Coordinates of C-alpha atoms in Angstrom, one line a residue:
M250 CA -25.2 23.1 -11.6
R251 CA -27.8 25.0 -9.6
K252 CA -25.6 27.6 -7.8
L253 CA -23.0 30.0 -9.2
S254 CA -19.9 30.3 -7.0
A255 CA -19.0 33.7 -5.6
V256 CA -15.7 33.6 -7.6
V257 CA -17.6 33.1 -10.9
L258 CA -20.0 35.9 -10.0
L259 CA -17.2 38.3 -9.2
L260 CA -15.3 37.5 -12.4
C261 CA -18.5 38.0 -14.4
I262 CA -19.4 41.3 -12.7
T263 CA -16.0 42.9 -13.4
S264 CA -16.7 42.4 -17.1
F265 CA -19.9 44.6 -17.1
V266 CA -21.0 48.1 -16.2
H267 CA -24.2 48.4 -14.2
A268 CA -26.5 51.3 -13.6
G269 CA -26.2 52.1 -9.9
S270 CA -28.8 51.3 -7.3
M271 CA -31.8 52.6 -9.1
D272 CA -33.7 49.8 -10.9
T273 CA -36.3 51.7 -12.9
G274 CA -36.4 52.8 -16.5
A275 CA -35.2 51.2 -19.8
K276 CA -32.1 49.1 -19.5
S277 CA -29.8 47.3 -21.8
A278 CA -29.4 43.5 -21.7
L279 CA -25.9 44.0 -20.5
T280 CA -27.0 46.1 -17.6
L281 CA -29.8 43.7 -16.7
R282 CA -27.4 40.8 -16.7
A283 CA -24.8 42.7 -14.6
N284 CA -27.5 43.6 -12.0
A285 CA -28.7 40.0 -11.9
L286 CA -25.1 38.8 -11.3
L287 CA -25.0 41.0 -8.2
K288 CA -27.6 38.7 -6.5
D289 CA -26.5 36.2 -3.9
D290 CA -27.2 33.1 -6.0
V291 CA -28.4 31.9 -9.4
Q292 CA -32.0 31.5 -8.2
Q293 CA -32.1 35.2 -7.1
S294 CA -30.5 36.2 -10.4
L295 CA -33.2 34.4 -12.3
S296 CA -36.0 35.9 -10.2
Y297 CA -34.5 39.4 -11.0
L298 CA -34.3 38.7 -14.7
T299 CA -37.8 37.3 -15.1
S300 CA -39.3 40.3 -13.3
H301 CA -37.2 42.9 -15.1
I302 CA -37.2 41.7 -18.8
V303 CA -40.0 44.3 -19.4
L304 CA -37.4 47.0 -18.8
A305 CA -35.3 46.0 -21.8
S306 CA -34.7 49.2 -23.8
S307 CA -35.4 47.6 -27.2
E308 CA -36.4 44.4 -28.9
K309 CA -32.8 43.7 -29.6
E310 CA -32.0 44.0 -25.9
R311 CA -35.1 41.9 -24.9
R312 CA -34.1 39.1 -27.3
S313 CA -30.6 38.8 -25.8
I314 CA -31.8 38.9 -22.2
L315 CA -34.5 36.3 -22.9
Y316 CA -31.8 34.1 -24.3
Y317 CA -29.6 34.6 -21.2
T318 CA -32.7 34.0 -18.9
G319 CA -33.3 30.7 -20.8
T320 CA -29.8 29.5 -20.1
L321 CA -30.2 30.1 -16.3
Q322 CA -33.7 28.4 -16.3
E323 CA -32.2 25.4 -18.0
Q324 CA -29.3 25.4 -15.6
L325 CA -31.7 25.3 -12.7
G326 CA -33.8 22.5 -14.2
Y327 CA -36.8 24.7 -15.2
Y328 CA -36.9 23.2 -18.6
A329 CA -40.4 24.2 -19.7
E330 CA -39.8 27.8 -18.7
A331 CA -36.4 27.7 -20.5
A332 CA -38.1 26.5 -23.7
V333 CA -40.5 29.4 -23.6
S334 CA -37.7 31.9 -23.1
Y335 CA -35.6 30.5 -25.9
A336 CA -38.6 30.5 -28.3
D337 CA -39.7 34.0 -27.3
A338 CA -36.1 35.2 -28.1
A339 CA -36.1 33.3 -31.4
A340 CA -39.4 35.0 -32.4
I341 CA -37.7 38.4 -32.3
E342 CA -36.2 39.2 -35.6
E343 CA -33.3 41.3 -34.4
E344 CA -29.5 40.9 -34.1
D345 CA -27.8 40.2 -30.8
A346 CA -27.3 43.0 -28.3
K347 CA -23.8 44.4 -27.9
G348 CA -21.7 42.4 -25.4
M349 CA -24.2 39.6 -25.0
P350 CA -23.9 35.9 -26.0
K351 CA -24.5 35.3 -29.7
A352 CA -27.2 32.9 -31.0
T353 CA -29.0 32.6 -34.3
N354 CA -32.8 32.1 -34.4
A355 CA -32.2 28.5 -35.5
Q356 CA -30.0 27.8 -32.5
L357 CA -32.6 29.3 -30.2
Y358 CA -35.3 27.1 -31.6
L359 CA -33.1 24.1 -31.1
Y360 CA -32.4 25.1 -27.5
A361 CA -36.2 25.4 -27.0
A362 CA -36.7 21.9 -28.4
R363 CA -33.9 20.5 -26.3
A364 CA -35.3 22.1 -23.1
S365 CA -38.8 20.8 -24.0
L366 CA -37.4 17.3 -24.4
G367 CA -35.7 17.7 -21.0
A368 CA -39.2 18.2 -19.6
G369 CA -40.5 15.2 -21.5
D370 CA -42.7 17.5 -23.6
F371 CA -42.4 16.2 -27.1
V372 CA -45.4 18.2 -28.4
S373 CA -43.6 21.5 -27.8
A374 CA -40.3 20.1 -29.0
D375 CA -41.9 19.1 -32.3
K376 CA -43.4 22.6 -32.6
Y377 CA -40.0 24.3 -32.1
L378 CA -38.3 21.9 -34.5
D379 CA -40.9 22.7 -37.2
A380 CA -40.2 26.4 -36.6
L381 CA -36.6 26.2 -37.6
P382 CA -36.0 28.8 -40.4
V383 CA -35.7 27.3 -43.8
I384 CA -32.6 29.5 -44.5
Y385 CA -30.6 27.2 -42.2
S386 CA -31.4 24.0 -44.0
K387 CA -27.9 23.8 -45.4
D388 CA -26.2 24.2 -42.0
S389 CA -24.8 20.8 -41.2
L390 CA -24.8 21.2 -37.4
I391 CA -28.3 22.5 -37.4
I392 CA -29.5 19.6 -39.6
A393 CA -27.7 17.1 -37.4
L394 CA -29.1 18.4 -34.2
K395 CA -32.6 18.6 -35.7
R396 CA -32.4 15.0 -36.7
L397 CA -31.1 14.0 -33.3
Y398 CA -33.8 15.9 -31.4
S399 CA -36.5 14.6 -33.7
A400 CA -35.3 11.1 -32.8
W401 CA -35.4 11.9 -29.1
S402 CA -38.9 13.3 -29.5
S403 CA -39.9 10.0 -31.0
L404 CA -38.4 8.2 -28.0
C405 CA -40.6 10.3 -25.7
K406 CA -43.6 9.2 -27.7
A407 CA -42.8 5.5 -27.5
E408 CA -44.9 3.7 -24.9
D409 CA -42.5 0.8 -24.5
F410 CA -39.2 -0.6 -25.8
H411 CA -40.9 -2.4 -28.6
E412 CA -42.3 0.9 -30.0
A413 CA -38.8 2.4 -29.7
K414 CA -37.1 -0.2 -32.0
G415 CA -37.6 1.9 -35.2
V416 CA -36.1 5.0 -33.5
I417 CA -33.1 2.9 -32.3
A418 CA -32.6 1.6 -35.8
N419 CA -32.5 5.2 -37.1
L420 CA -30.1 6.2 -34.4
D421 CA -27.9 3.3 -35.3
S422 CA -27.8 4.6 -38.9
F423 CA -27.0 8.1 -37.6
A424 CA -23.9 6.7 -35.8
K425 CA -22.5 5.5 -39.2
D426 CA -23.6 8.7 -41.2
D427 CA -20.8 11.1 -41.9
S428 CA -23.2 14.0 -41.9
M429 CA -24.0 13.3 -38.3
K430 CA -20.4 13.3 -37.1
S431 CA -20.9 16.5 -35.1
V432 CA -23.3 14.7 -32.7
R433 CA -21.9 11.1 -33.0
A434 CA -20.9 11.0 -29.4
T435 CA -24.4 11.9 -28.2
V436 CA -25.9 9.4 -30.6
L437 CA -23.7 6.6 -29.4
F438 CA -24.4 7.4 -25.8
T439 CA -28.1 7.4 -26.5
L440 CA -27.9 4.0 -28.1
W441 CA -25.8 2.6 -25.3
Y442 CA -28.3 4.0 -22.7
L443 CA -31.3 2.6 -24.5
T444 CA -29.9 -0.9 -25.4
N445 CA -27.2 -1.6 -22.9
D446 CA -25.1 -2.8 -25.9
A447 CA -21.4 -2.8 -25.0
S448 CA -20.4 -2.2 -28.6
Y449 CA -21.7 1.4 -28.4
A450 CA -19.7 2.0 -25.2
D451 CA -16.6 0.6 -26.8
A452 CA -17.1 2.9 -29.8
L453 CA -17.3 5.9 -27.5
R454 CA -14.2 4.9 -25.6
Q455 CA -12.3 4.5 -28.8
D456 CA -13.4 7.6 -30.6
F457 CA -14.2 10.0 -27.7
P458 CA -12.0 8.8 -24.8
S459 CA -12.1 12.1 -22.9
S460 CA -15.8 12.8 -23.4
P461 CA -18.4 13.3 -20.7
E462 CA -20.3 10.4 -22.2
V463 CA -17.4 8.0 -21.5
S464 CA -17.1 9.3 -17.9
I465 CA -20.8 8.4 -17.4
I466 CA -20.4 5.0 -18.9
D467 CA -17.4 4.3 -16.7
G468 CA -19.2 5.4 -13.6
K469 CA -17.1 8.5 -13.0
N470 CA -20.0 10.9 -13.5
Q471 CA -23.8 10.6 -13.4
I472 CA -26.3 11.4 -16.1
M473 CA -28.4 14.6 -15.5
T474 CA -31.5 13.6 -13.6
I475 CA -34.1 15.0 -16.0
P476 CA -37.4 13.4 -17.0
F477 CA -36.2 12.6 -20.5
W478 CA -33.5 10.2 -19.5
Y479 CA -35.6 8.5 -16.8
F480 CA -38.6 7.8 -18.9
V481 CA -37.4 6.9 -22.4
P482 CA -37.9 3.1 -23.0
R483 CA -34.8 1.1 -22.2
A484 CA -33.9 -2.5 -22.8
S485 CA -32.6 -3.1 -19.3
A486 CA -35.8 -1.8 -17.7
T487 CA -38.4 -3.0 -20.1
E488 CA -40.5 -5.9 -18.8
K489 CA -43.2 -7.9 -20.5
D490 CA -45.1 -10.7 -18.7
G491 CA -42.5 -10.8 -16.1
E492 CA -39.6 -11.3 -18.5
Q493 CA -37.1 -8.8 -19.8
S494 CA -36.7 -8.2 -23.5
F495 CA -33.4 -7.2 -25.1
D496 CA -33.7 -8.4 -28.7
W497 CA -34.3 -5.0 -30.3
N498 CA -32.6 -6.1 -33.6
D499 CA -32.2 -9.8 -33.6
P500 CA -34.3 -12.7 -32.2
A501 CA -31.2 -14.2 -30.7
V502 CA -30.0 -12.2 -27.6
E503 CA -26.3 -11.5 -27.8
A504 CA -24.3 -13.0 -25.0
S505 CA -22.9 -9.7 -23.9
K506 CA -26.4 -8.2 -23.5
Q507 CA -27.6 -11.2 -21.6
L508 CA -24.7 -11.1 -19.2
A509 CA -25.3 -7.4 -18.6
A510 CA -29.0 -8.1 -18.0
E511 CA -28.3 -10.8 -15.5
Q512 CA -25.8 -8.6 -13.7
E513 CA -28.2 -5.7 -13.5
K514 CA -31.0 -7.9 -12.3
Q515 CA -28.7 -9.3 -9.6
K516 CA -27.8 -5.8 -8.5
R517 CA -31.4 -4.7 -8.5
D518 CA -32.5 -7.7 -6.4
E519 CA -29.7 -7.0 -3.9
S520 CA -30.6 -3.3 -3.7
Q521 CA -34.3 -4.1 -3.4
H522 CA -33.6 -6.5 -0.5
A523 CA -31.5 -3.9 1.2
A524 CA -34.2 -1.2 0.6
S525 CA -37.0 -3.4 1.9
E526 CA -35.1 -3.6 5.3
E527 CA -35.1 0.2 5.5
I528 CA -38.6 1.0 4.4
T529 CA -41.3 1.2 7.0
A530 CA -44.8 2.5 6.8
A531 CA -44.4 6.2 7.4
P532 CA -47.2 8.1 9.2
S533 CA -48.9 10.8 7.1
A534 CA -47.1 13.5 9.2
L535 CA -43.8 12.5 7.6
I536 CA -45.0 13.0 4.1
H537 CA -43.7 16.1 2.4
P538 CA -46.6 18.5 1.7
K539 CA -45.6 19.3 -1.9
K540 CA -42.9 17.1 -3.3
K541 CA -43.4 13.7 -4.9
Q542 CA -41.3 11.2 -6.8
Q543 CA -42.5 10.5 -10.3
T544 CA -41.8 6.9 -11.3
G545 CA -43.7 6.6 -14.5
F546 CA -45.5 8.5 -17.3
F547 CA -48.0 6.7 -19.5
K548 CA -50.5 7.2 -22.2
V549 CA -52.4 4.1 -21.2
K550 CA -53.9 3.9 -17.7
E551 CA -53.5 0.1 -17.7
N552 CA -49.7 0.4 -17.8
A553 CA -49.9 3.0 -15.0
D554 CA -52.0 0.5 -12.9
K555 CA -49.3 -2.2 -13.4
L556 CA -46.6 0.1 -12.1
V557 CA -48.7 1.0 -9.1
L558 CA -49.0 -2.7 -8.3
K559 CA -45.2 -3.3 -8.6
L560 CA -44.6 -0.4 -6.3
E561 CA -47.0 -1.8 -3.8
A562 CA -45.4 -5.2 -4.0
A563 CA -42.1 -3.5 -3.1
G564 CA -43.5 -1.7 -0.1
F565 CA -44.2 1.7 -1.7
D566 CA -47.5 3.7 -1.7
G567 CA -47.7 4.5 -5.4
Y568 CA -50.7 6.2 -7.0
I569 CA -51.8 7.8 -10.2
V570 CA -52.1 11.5 -11.0
T571 CA -53.8 12.4 -14.2
E572 CA -52.5 15.3 -16.3
I573 CA -54.0 17.0 -19.5
R574 CA -51.0 17.7 -21.8
S575 CA -50.7 20.5 -24.4
D576 CA -51.7 18.0 -27.1
G577 CA -55.1 17.7 -25.3
E578 CA -54.6 14.1 -24.3
T579 CA -54.6 12.6 -20.8
R580 CA -51.4 11.3 -19.4
Y581 CA -51.1 9.1 -16.3
L582 CA -48.3 9.9 -13.9
V583 CA -47.4 7.3 -11.3
V584 CA -46.0 9.0 -8.1
V585 CA -44.9 8.2 -4.6
D586 CA -45.1 10.9 -1.9
E587 CA -41.7 12.3 -0.9
N588 CA -40.9 12.2 2.9
E589 CA -39.8 15.1 5.0
T590 CA -36.1 13.9 4.9
L591 CA -36.3 13.8 1.0
S592 CA -34.9 10.3 1.0
M593 CA -37.8 8.6 -0.8
G594 CA -36.1 9.0 -4.2
K595 CA -33.0 7.2 -2.9
K596 CA -35.1 4.3 -1.6
L597 CA -37.0 4.0 -4.8
K598 CA -33.8 3.9 -6.9
A599 CA -32.3 1.3 -4.5
A600 CA -35.3 -0.8 -5.1
G601 CA -34.9 -0.6 -8.9
F602 CA -37.4 2.1 -9.7
D603 CA -36.4 5.1 -11.8
C604 CA -37.8 8.3 -10.4
Y605 CA -37.7 12.1 -10.6
M606 CA -38.8 14.6 -8.1
I607 CA -41.7 16.8 -9.0
E608 CA -44.0 19.2 -7.1
K609 CA -47.8 18.7 -7.3

């Protein structure tokens, strides 16, 4: 949620003491947070924090305010920035500041890994997972989350659904592993999302009927629109030579999967037909100057070229933007320029293309 309500702000403010109107000199994390909460919205609160962290009166206070800043950045969708804030906090060997949220260094590194994965940055995620303190190796929740995030990182690395089969098999074993009970709902949801296998949805409904995962499966809520969920390989969206592949574990496609695939294809065809009636060639003046819709992210340029051709066939002007990642390798982003009314993403999704808004 990208904006804190006035009610929440007021409730939070009454819990803290702030240091008047003067904003210079060393401050506690508690004071910095209270001052940030006085701002009109969460974006202004974040801007205040990032520019005033240097005023933290000690390393203990800086650690806590970095952690709090990371939570706001993640809330706003600034995943790469949130990962850095969490990791910087974890690198400070101090206890939590008085009155501030508590988090161990291991938790902070996990948060950093989670935020990196949200941004689709598996290189940084792996770095943070490797940085987990050995002392926490016996904490069952830490172990479970590390295994889950490591599997998610591997999904980010997979170029297509075929490459993801091994990870899916591991996730399936996690769902049956008692030591992974603390994250079982998330594991089952990931498996359902990747494979479109109704058995995982049924298991969620049976064991976690009131969970947010079930509300998403049943269409009552939507999954967070972050790069990770859009670009991990999925059975229902993986195409090879014009045919869809769903047999991740068995050569024989199960009837339930086949039916779901046919239903999804029918919906996509209907949506694409409807979208094609709406889409007209937009003059350059209607293109948004900064925003674009990212529809693909590839290691191999040939795969990016194929997606551009599919976009063109559907009436979209897709093109490739190259990006040098932190691992030193080139990645190929397939993008479509956003329009001034910010409706391009809706049109792309209606035509069956997953997409995510970025600024380039």
